[in-house]
PDB file of C-alpha atoms and ligand atoms in Angstrom:
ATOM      1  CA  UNK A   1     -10.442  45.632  47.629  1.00 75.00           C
ATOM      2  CA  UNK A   2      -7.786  43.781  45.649  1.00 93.00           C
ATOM      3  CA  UNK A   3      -3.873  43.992  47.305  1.00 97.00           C
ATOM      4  CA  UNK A   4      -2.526  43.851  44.209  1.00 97.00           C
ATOM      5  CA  UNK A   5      -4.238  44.649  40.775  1.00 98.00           C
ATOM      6  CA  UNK A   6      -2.232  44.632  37.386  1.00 98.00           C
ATOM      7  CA  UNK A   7      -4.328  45.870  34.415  1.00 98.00           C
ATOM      8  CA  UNK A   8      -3.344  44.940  30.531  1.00 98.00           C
ATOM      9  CA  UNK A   9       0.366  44.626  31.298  1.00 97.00           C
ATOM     10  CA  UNK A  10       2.445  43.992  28.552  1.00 97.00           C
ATOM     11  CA  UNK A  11       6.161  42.665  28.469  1.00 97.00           C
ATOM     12  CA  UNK A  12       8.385  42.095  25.926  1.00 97.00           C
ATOM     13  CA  UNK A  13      12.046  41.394  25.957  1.00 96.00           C
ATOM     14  CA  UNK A  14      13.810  42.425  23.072  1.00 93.00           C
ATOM     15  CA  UNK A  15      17.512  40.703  22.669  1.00 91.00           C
ATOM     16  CA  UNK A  16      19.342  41.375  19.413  1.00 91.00           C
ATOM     17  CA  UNK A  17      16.899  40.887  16.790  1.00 91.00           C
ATOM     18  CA  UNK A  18      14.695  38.602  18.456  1.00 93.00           C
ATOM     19  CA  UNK A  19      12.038  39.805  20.596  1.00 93.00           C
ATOM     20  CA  UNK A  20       9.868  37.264  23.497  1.00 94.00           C
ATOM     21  CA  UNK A  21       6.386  38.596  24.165  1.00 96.00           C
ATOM     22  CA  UNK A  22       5.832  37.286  27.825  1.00 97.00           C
ATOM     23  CA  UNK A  23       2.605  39.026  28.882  1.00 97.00           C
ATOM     24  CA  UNK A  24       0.352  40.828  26.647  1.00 97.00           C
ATOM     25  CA  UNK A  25      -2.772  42.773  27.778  1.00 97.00           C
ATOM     26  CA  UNK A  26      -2.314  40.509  31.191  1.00 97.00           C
ATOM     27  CA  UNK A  27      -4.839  41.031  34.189  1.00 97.00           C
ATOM     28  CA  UNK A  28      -4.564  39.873  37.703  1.00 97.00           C
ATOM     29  CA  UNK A  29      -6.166  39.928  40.949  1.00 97.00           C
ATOM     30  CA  UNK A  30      -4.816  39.189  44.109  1.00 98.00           C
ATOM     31  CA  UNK A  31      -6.725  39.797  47.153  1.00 97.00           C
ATOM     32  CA  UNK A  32      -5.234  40.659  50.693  1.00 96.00           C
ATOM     33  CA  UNK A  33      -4.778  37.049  53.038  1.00 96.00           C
ATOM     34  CA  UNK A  34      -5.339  34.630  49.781  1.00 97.00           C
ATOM     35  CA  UNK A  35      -3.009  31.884  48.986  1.00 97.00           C
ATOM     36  CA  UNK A  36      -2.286  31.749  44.966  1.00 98.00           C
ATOM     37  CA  UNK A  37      -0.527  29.504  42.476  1.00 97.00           C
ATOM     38  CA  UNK A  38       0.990  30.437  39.637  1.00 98.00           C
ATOM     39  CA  UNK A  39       1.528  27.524  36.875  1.00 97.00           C
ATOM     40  CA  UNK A  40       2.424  27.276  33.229  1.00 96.00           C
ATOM     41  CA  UNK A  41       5.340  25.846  30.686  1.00 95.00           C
ATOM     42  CA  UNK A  42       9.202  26.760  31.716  1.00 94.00           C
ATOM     43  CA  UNK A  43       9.198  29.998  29.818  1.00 94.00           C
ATOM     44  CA  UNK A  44       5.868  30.884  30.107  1.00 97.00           C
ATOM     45  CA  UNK A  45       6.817  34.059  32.416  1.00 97.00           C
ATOM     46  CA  UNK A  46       6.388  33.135  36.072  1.00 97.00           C
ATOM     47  CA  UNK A  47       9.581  34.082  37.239  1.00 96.00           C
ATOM     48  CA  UNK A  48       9.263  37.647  35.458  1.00 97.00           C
ATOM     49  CA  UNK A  49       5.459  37.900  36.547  1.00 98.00           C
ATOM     50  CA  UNK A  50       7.132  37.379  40.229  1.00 97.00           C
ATOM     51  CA  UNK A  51       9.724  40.200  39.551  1.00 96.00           C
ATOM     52  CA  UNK A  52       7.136  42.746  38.531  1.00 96.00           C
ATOM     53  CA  UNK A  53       5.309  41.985  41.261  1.00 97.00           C
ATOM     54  CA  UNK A  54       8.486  42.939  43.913  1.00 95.00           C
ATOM     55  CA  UNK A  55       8.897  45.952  41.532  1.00 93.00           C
ATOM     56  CA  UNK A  56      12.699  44.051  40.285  1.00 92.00           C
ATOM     57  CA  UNK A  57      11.318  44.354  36.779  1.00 94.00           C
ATOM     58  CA  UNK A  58       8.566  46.603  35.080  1.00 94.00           C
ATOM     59  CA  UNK A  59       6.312  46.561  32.557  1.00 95.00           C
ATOM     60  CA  UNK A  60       6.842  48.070  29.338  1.00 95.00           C
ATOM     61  CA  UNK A  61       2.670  49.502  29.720  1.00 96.00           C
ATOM     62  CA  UNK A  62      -0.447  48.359  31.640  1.00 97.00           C
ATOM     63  CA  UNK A  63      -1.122  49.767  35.354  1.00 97.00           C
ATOM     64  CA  UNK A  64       0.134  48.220  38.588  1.00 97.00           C
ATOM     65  CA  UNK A  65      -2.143  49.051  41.825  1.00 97.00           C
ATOM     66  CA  UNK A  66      -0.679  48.034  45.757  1.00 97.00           C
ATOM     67  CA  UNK A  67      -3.883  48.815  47.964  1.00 96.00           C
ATOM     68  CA  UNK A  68      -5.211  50.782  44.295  1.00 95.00           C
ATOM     69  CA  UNK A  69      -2.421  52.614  44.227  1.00 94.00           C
ATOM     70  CA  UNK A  70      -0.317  53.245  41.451  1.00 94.00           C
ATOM     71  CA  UNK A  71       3.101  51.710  41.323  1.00 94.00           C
ATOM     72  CA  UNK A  72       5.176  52.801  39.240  1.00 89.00           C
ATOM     73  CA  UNK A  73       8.736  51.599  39.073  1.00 84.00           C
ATOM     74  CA  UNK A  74      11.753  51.766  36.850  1.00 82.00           C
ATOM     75  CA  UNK A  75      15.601  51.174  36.370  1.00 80.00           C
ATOM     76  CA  UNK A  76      16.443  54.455  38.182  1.00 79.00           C
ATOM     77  CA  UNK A  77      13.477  54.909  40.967  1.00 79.00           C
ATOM     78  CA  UNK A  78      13.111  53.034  44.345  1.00 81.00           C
ATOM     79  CA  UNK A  79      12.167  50.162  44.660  1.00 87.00           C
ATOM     80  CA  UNK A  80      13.551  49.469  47.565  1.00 86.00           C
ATOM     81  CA  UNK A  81      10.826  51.628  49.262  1.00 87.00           C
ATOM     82  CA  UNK A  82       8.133  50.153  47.524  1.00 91.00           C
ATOM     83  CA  UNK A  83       8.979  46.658  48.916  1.00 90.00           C
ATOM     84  CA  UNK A  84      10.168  47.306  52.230  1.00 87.00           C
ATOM     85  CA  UNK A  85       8.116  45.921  54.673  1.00 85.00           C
ATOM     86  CA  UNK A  86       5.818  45.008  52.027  1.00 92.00           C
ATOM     87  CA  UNK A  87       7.624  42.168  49.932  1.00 94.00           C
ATOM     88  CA  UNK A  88       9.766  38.950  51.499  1.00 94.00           C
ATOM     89  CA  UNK A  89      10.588  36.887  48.413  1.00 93.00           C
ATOM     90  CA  UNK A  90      11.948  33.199  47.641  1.00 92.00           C
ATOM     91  CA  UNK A  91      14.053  33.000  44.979  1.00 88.00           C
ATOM     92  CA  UNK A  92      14.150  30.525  41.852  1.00 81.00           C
ATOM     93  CA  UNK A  93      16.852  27.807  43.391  1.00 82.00           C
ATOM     94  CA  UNK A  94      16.972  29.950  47.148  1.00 81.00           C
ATOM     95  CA  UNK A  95      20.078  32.188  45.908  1.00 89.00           C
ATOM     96  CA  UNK A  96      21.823  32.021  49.545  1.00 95.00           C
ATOM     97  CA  UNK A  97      24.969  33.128  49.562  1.00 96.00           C
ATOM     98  CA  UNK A  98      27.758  30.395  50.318  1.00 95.00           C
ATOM     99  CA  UNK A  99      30.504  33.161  51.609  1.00 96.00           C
ATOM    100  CA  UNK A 100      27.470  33.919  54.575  1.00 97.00           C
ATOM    101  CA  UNK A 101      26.178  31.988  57.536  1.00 97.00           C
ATOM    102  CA  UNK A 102      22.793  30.778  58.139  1.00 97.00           C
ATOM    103  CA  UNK A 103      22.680  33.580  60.165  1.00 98.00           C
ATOM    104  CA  UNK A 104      23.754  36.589  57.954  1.00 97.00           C
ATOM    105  CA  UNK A 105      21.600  34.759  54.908  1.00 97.00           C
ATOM    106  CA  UNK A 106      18.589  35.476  57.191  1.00 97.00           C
ATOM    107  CA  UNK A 107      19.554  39.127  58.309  1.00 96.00           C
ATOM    108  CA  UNK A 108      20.095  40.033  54.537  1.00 94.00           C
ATOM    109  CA  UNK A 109      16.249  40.173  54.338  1.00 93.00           C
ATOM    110  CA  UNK A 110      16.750  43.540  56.762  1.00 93.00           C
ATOM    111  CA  UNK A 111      19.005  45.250  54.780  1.00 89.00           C
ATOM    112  CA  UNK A 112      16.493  47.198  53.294  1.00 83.00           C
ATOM    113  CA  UNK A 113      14.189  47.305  56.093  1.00 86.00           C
ATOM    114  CA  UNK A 114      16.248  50.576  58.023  1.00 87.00           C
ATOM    115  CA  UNK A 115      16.428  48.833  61.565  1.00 93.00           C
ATOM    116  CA  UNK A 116      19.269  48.997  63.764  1.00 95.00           C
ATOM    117  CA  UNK A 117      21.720  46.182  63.327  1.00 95.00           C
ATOM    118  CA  UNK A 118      20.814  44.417  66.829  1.00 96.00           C
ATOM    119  CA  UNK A 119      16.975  44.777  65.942  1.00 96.00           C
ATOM    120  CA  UNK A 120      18.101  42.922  62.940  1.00 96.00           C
ATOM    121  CA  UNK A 121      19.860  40.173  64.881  1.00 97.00           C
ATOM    122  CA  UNK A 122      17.005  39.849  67.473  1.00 97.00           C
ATOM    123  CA  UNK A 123      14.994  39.301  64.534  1.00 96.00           C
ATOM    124  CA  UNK A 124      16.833  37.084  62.743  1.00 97.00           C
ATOM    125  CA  UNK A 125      17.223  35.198  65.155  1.00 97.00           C
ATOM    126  CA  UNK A 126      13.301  34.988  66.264  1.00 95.00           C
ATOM    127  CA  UNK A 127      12.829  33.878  62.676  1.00 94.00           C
ATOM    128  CA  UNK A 128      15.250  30.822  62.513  1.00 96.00           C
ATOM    129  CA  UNK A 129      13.921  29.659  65.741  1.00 95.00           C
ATOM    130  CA  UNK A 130      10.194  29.954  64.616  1.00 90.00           C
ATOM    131  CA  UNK A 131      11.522  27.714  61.397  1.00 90.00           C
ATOM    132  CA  UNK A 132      13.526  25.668  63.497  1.00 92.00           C
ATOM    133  CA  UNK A 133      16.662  26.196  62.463  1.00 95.00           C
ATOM    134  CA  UNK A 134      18.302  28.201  64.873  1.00 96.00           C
ATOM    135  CA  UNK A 135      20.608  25.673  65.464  1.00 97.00           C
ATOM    136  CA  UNK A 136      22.298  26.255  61.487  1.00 97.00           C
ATOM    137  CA  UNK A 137      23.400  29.798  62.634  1.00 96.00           C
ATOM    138  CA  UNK A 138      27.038  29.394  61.847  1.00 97.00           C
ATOM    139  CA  UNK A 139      26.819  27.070  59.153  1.00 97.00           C
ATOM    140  CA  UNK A 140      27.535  27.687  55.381  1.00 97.00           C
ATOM    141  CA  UNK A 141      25.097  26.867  52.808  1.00 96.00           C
ATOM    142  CA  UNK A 142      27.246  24.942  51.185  1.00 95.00           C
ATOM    143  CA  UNK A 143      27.263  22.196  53.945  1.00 96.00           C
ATOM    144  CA  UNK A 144      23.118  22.399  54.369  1.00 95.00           C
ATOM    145  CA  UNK A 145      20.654  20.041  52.628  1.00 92.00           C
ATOM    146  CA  UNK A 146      17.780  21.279  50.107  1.00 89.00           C
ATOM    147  CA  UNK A 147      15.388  21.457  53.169  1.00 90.00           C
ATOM    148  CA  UNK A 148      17.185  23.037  55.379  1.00 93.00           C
ATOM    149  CA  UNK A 149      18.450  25.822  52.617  1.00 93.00           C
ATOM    150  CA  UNK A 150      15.092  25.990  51.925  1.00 91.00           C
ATOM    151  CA  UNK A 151      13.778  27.027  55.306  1.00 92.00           C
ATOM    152  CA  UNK A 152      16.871  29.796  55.707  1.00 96.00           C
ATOM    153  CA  UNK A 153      15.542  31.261  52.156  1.00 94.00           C
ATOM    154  CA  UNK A 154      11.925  31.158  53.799  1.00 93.00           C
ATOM    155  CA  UNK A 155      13.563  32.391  57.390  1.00 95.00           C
ATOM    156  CA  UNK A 156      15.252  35.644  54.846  1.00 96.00           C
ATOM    157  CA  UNK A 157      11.801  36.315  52.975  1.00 94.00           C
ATOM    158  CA  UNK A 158       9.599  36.505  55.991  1.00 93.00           C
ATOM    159  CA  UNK A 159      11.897  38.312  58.325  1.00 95.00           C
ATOM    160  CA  UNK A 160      10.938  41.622  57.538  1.00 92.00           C
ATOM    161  CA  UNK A 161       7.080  40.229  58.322  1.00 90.00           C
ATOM    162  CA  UNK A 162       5.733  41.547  54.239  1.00 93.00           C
ATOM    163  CA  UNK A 163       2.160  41.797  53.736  1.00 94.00           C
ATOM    164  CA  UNK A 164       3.202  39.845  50.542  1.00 97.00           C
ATOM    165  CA  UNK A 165       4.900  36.092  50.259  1.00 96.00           C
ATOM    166  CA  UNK A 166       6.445  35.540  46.716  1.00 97.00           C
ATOM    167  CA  UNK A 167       7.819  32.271  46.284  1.00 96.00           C
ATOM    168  CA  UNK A 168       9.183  31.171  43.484  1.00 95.00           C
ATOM    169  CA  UNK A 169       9.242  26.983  43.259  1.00 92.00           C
ATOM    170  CA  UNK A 170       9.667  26.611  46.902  1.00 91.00           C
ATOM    171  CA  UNK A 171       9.621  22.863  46.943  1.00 88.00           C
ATOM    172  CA  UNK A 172      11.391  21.904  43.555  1.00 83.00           C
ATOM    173  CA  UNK A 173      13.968  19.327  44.234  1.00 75.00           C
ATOM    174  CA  UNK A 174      12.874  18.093  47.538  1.00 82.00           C
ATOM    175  CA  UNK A 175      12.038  14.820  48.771  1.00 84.00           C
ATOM    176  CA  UNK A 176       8.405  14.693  50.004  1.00 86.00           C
ATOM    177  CA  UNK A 177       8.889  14.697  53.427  1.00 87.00           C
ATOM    178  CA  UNK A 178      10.877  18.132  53.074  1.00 87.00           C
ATOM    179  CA  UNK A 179       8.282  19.342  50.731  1.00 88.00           C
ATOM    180  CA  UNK A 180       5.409  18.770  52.886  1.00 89.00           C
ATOM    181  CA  UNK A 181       7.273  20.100  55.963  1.00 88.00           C
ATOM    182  CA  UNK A 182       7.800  23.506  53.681  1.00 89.00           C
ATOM    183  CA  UNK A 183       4.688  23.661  52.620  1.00 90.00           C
ATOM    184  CA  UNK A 184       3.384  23.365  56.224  1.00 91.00           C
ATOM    185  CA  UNK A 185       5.591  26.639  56.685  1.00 90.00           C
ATOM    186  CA  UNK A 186       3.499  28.370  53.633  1.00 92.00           C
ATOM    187  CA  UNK A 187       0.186  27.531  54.748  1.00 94.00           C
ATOM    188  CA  UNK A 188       0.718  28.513  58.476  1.00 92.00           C
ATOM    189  CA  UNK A 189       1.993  31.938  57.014  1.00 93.00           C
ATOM    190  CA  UNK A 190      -1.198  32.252  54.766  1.00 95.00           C
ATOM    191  CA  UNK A 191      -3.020  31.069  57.970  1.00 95.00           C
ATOM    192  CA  UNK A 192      -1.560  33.782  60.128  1.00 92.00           C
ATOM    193  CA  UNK A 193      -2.860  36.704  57.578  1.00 93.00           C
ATOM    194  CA  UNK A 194      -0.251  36.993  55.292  1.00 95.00           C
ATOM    195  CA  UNK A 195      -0.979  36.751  51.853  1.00 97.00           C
ATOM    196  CA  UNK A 196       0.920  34.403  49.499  1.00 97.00           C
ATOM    197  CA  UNK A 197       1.676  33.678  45.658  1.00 98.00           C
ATOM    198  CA  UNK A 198       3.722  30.559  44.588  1.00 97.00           C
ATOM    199  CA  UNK A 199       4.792  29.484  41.464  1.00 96.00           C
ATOM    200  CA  UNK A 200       5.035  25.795  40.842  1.00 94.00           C
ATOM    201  CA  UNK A 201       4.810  22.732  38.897  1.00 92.00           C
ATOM    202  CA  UNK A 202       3.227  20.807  41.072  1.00 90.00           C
ATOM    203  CA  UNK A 203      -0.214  19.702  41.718  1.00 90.00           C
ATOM    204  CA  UNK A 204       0.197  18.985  45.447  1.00 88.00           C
ATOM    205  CA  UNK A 205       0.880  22.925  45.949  1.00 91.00           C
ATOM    206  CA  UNK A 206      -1.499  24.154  43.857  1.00 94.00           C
ATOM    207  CA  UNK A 207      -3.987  22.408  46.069  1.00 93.00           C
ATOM    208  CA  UNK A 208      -3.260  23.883  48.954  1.00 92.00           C
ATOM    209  CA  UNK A 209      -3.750  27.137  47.531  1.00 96.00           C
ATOM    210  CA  UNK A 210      -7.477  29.003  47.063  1.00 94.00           C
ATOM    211  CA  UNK A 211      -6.608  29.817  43.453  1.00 96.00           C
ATOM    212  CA  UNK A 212      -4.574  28.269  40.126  1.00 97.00           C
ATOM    213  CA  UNK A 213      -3.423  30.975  37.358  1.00 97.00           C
ATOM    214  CA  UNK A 214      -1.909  28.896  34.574  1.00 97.00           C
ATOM    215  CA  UNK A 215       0.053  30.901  32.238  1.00 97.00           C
ATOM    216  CA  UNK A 216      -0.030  30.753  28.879  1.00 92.00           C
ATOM    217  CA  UNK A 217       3.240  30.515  26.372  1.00 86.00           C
ATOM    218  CA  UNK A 218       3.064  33.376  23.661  1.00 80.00           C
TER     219      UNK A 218
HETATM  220  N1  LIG B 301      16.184  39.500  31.183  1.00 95.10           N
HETATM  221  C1  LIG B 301      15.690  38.848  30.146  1.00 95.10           C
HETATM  222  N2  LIG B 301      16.084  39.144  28.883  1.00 95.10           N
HETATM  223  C2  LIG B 301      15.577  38.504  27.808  1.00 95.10           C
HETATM  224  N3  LIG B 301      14.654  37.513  27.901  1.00 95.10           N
HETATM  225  C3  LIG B 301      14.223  37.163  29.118  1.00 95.10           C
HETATM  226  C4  LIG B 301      14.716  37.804  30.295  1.00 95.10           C
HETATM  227  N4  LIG B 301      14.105  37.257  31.376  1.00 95.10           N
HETATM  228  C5  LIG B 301      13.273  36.309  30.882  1.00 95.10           C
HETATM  229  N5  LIG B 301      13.343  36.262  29.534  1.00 95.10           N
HETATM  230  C6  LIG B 301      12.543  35.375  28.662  1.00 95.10           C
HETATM  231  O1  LIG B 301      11.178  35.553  29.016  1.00 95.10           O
HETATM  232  C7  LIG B 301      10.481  34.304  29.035  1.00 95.10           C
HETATM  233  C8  LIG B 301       9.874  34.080  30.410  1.00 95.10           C
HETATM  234  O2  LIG B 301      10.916  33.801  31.348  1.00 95.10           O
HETATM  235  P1  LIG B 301      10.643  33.393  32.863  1.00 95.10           P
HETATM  236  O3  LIG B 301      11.952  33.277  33.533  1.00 95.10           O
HETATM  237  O4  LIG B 301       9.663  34.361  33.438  1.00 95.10           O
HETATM  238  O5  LIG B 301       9.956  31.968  32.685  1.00 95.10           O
HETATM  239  P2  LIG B 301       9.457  30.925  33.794  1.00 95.10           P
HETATM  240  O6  LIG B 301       8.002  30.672  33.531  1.00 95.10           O
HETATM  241  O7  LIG B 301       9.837  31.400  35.148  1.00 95.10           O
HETATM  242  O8  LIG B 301      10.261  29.590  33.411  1.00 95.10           O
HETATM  243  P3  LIG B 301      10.874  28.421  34.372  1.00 95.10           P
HETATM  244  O9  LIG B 301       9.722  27.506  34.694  1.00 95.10           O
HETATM  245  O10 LIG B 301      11.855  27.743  33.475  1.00 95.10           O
HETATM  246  O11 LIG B 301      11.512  29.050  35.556  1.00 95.10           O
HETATM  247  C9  LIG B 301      11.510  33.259  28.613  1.00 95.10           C
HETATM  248  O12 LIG B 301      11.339  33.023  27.245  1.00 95.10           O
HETATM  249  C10 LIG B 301      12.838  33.922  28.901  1.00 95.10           C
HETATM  250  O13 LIG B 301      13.819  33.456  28.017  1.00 95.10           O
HETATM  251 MG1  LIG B 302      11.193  30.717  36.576  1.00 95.10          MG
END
């Protein structure tokens, strides 16, 4: 059975006058432990495909199934239930915030997850050491490089060990050293059972992954 299952989805985002169809009558599969890429044009709706996925942003009709069950979300229901200990997401450009450490970057991905605050440091701090980066506890953002921002976003997604990885241009601007070294992280994850999508525009990722959706521009 699939993991995740969306059925004719349709999106549109209305602004003002104008109006941007991003998905109409979309379908996807994605089955439990598989490793996907998702491609297409700047615009073409990866980001908000991503979003409904970690029930941030809905569709306006079409069915979304989690183990073929119905999920169905909206501005005032929770979504925070629906993810926890389901979703760890990577942001377009990470998203860490500079006023945190290393440390409380990582923990953030617990908020939601209703442990104890030391089960969330223990945690965290299993995490960073896994990624190797235990050492940036105390630091700021601000004074880390791409890579090593990188791995703290990775460090906050998976923390709260989700059933689903959604990363969203994990390697953009890296050098390819750094991007190989993430992408190591990625497929070990996949490897260990959990079950991945990543958007990206490059063809190096997409063939690590089992599957390419491209998506079209409307
Ligand atoms: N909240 C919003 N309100 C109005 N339009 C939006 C909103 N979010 C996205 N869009 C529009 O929907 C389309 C898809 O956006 P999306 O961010 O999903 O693209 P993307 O494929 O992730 O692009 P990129 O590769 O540049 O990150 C774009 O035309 C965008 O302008
Ligand atoms: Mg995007």
């Amino acid at each position: 059975m699939s993991m995740i299952e969306l059925k004719k989805i349709n999106k549109i985002y209305k602004t003002g006058d104008s109006e941007t169809t991003v998905f109409r009558d979309f379908d996807l599969n994605i089955e439990e432990g598989s490793m996907t890429a998702i491609m297409g044009k700047s615009g073409s709706g990866k980001t908000t495909l991503l979003n409904i996925l970690a029930g941030i942003d809905y569709p306006d009709s079409g069915e979304y199934l989690f183990d073929g069950n119905p999920v169905v979300l909206n501005k005032t229901s929770d979504g925070v239930k629906f993810r926890r200990n389901k979703i760890g997401m990577i942001v377009q450009h990470f998203a860490l915030i500079n006023e945190y450490s290393a440390f409380e970057n990582v923990e953030m991905g617990l908020w939601e997850s209703g442990l104890s605050s030391s089960e969330q440091k223990k945690k965290a701090l299993e995490v960073m050491e896994r990624l190797g980066i235990a050492g940036l506890k105390t630091k700021s953002p601000l004074v880390l490089s791409g890579g090593e921002k990188q791995r703290v976003a990775i460090a906050r997604a998976i923390v709260c060990s989700p059933r689903i990885i959604l990363a969203d241009e994990p390697t953009g601007a890296l050098d390819s050293d750094t991007e190989n070294e993430i992408l190591q992280i990625l497929k070990d994850l996949n490897q260990n059972g959990s079950t991945i999508v990543v958007v990206t525009h490059d063809q190096e990722v997409a063939s690590i992954c089992s599957r390419t959706i491209i998506l079209e521009k409307h």
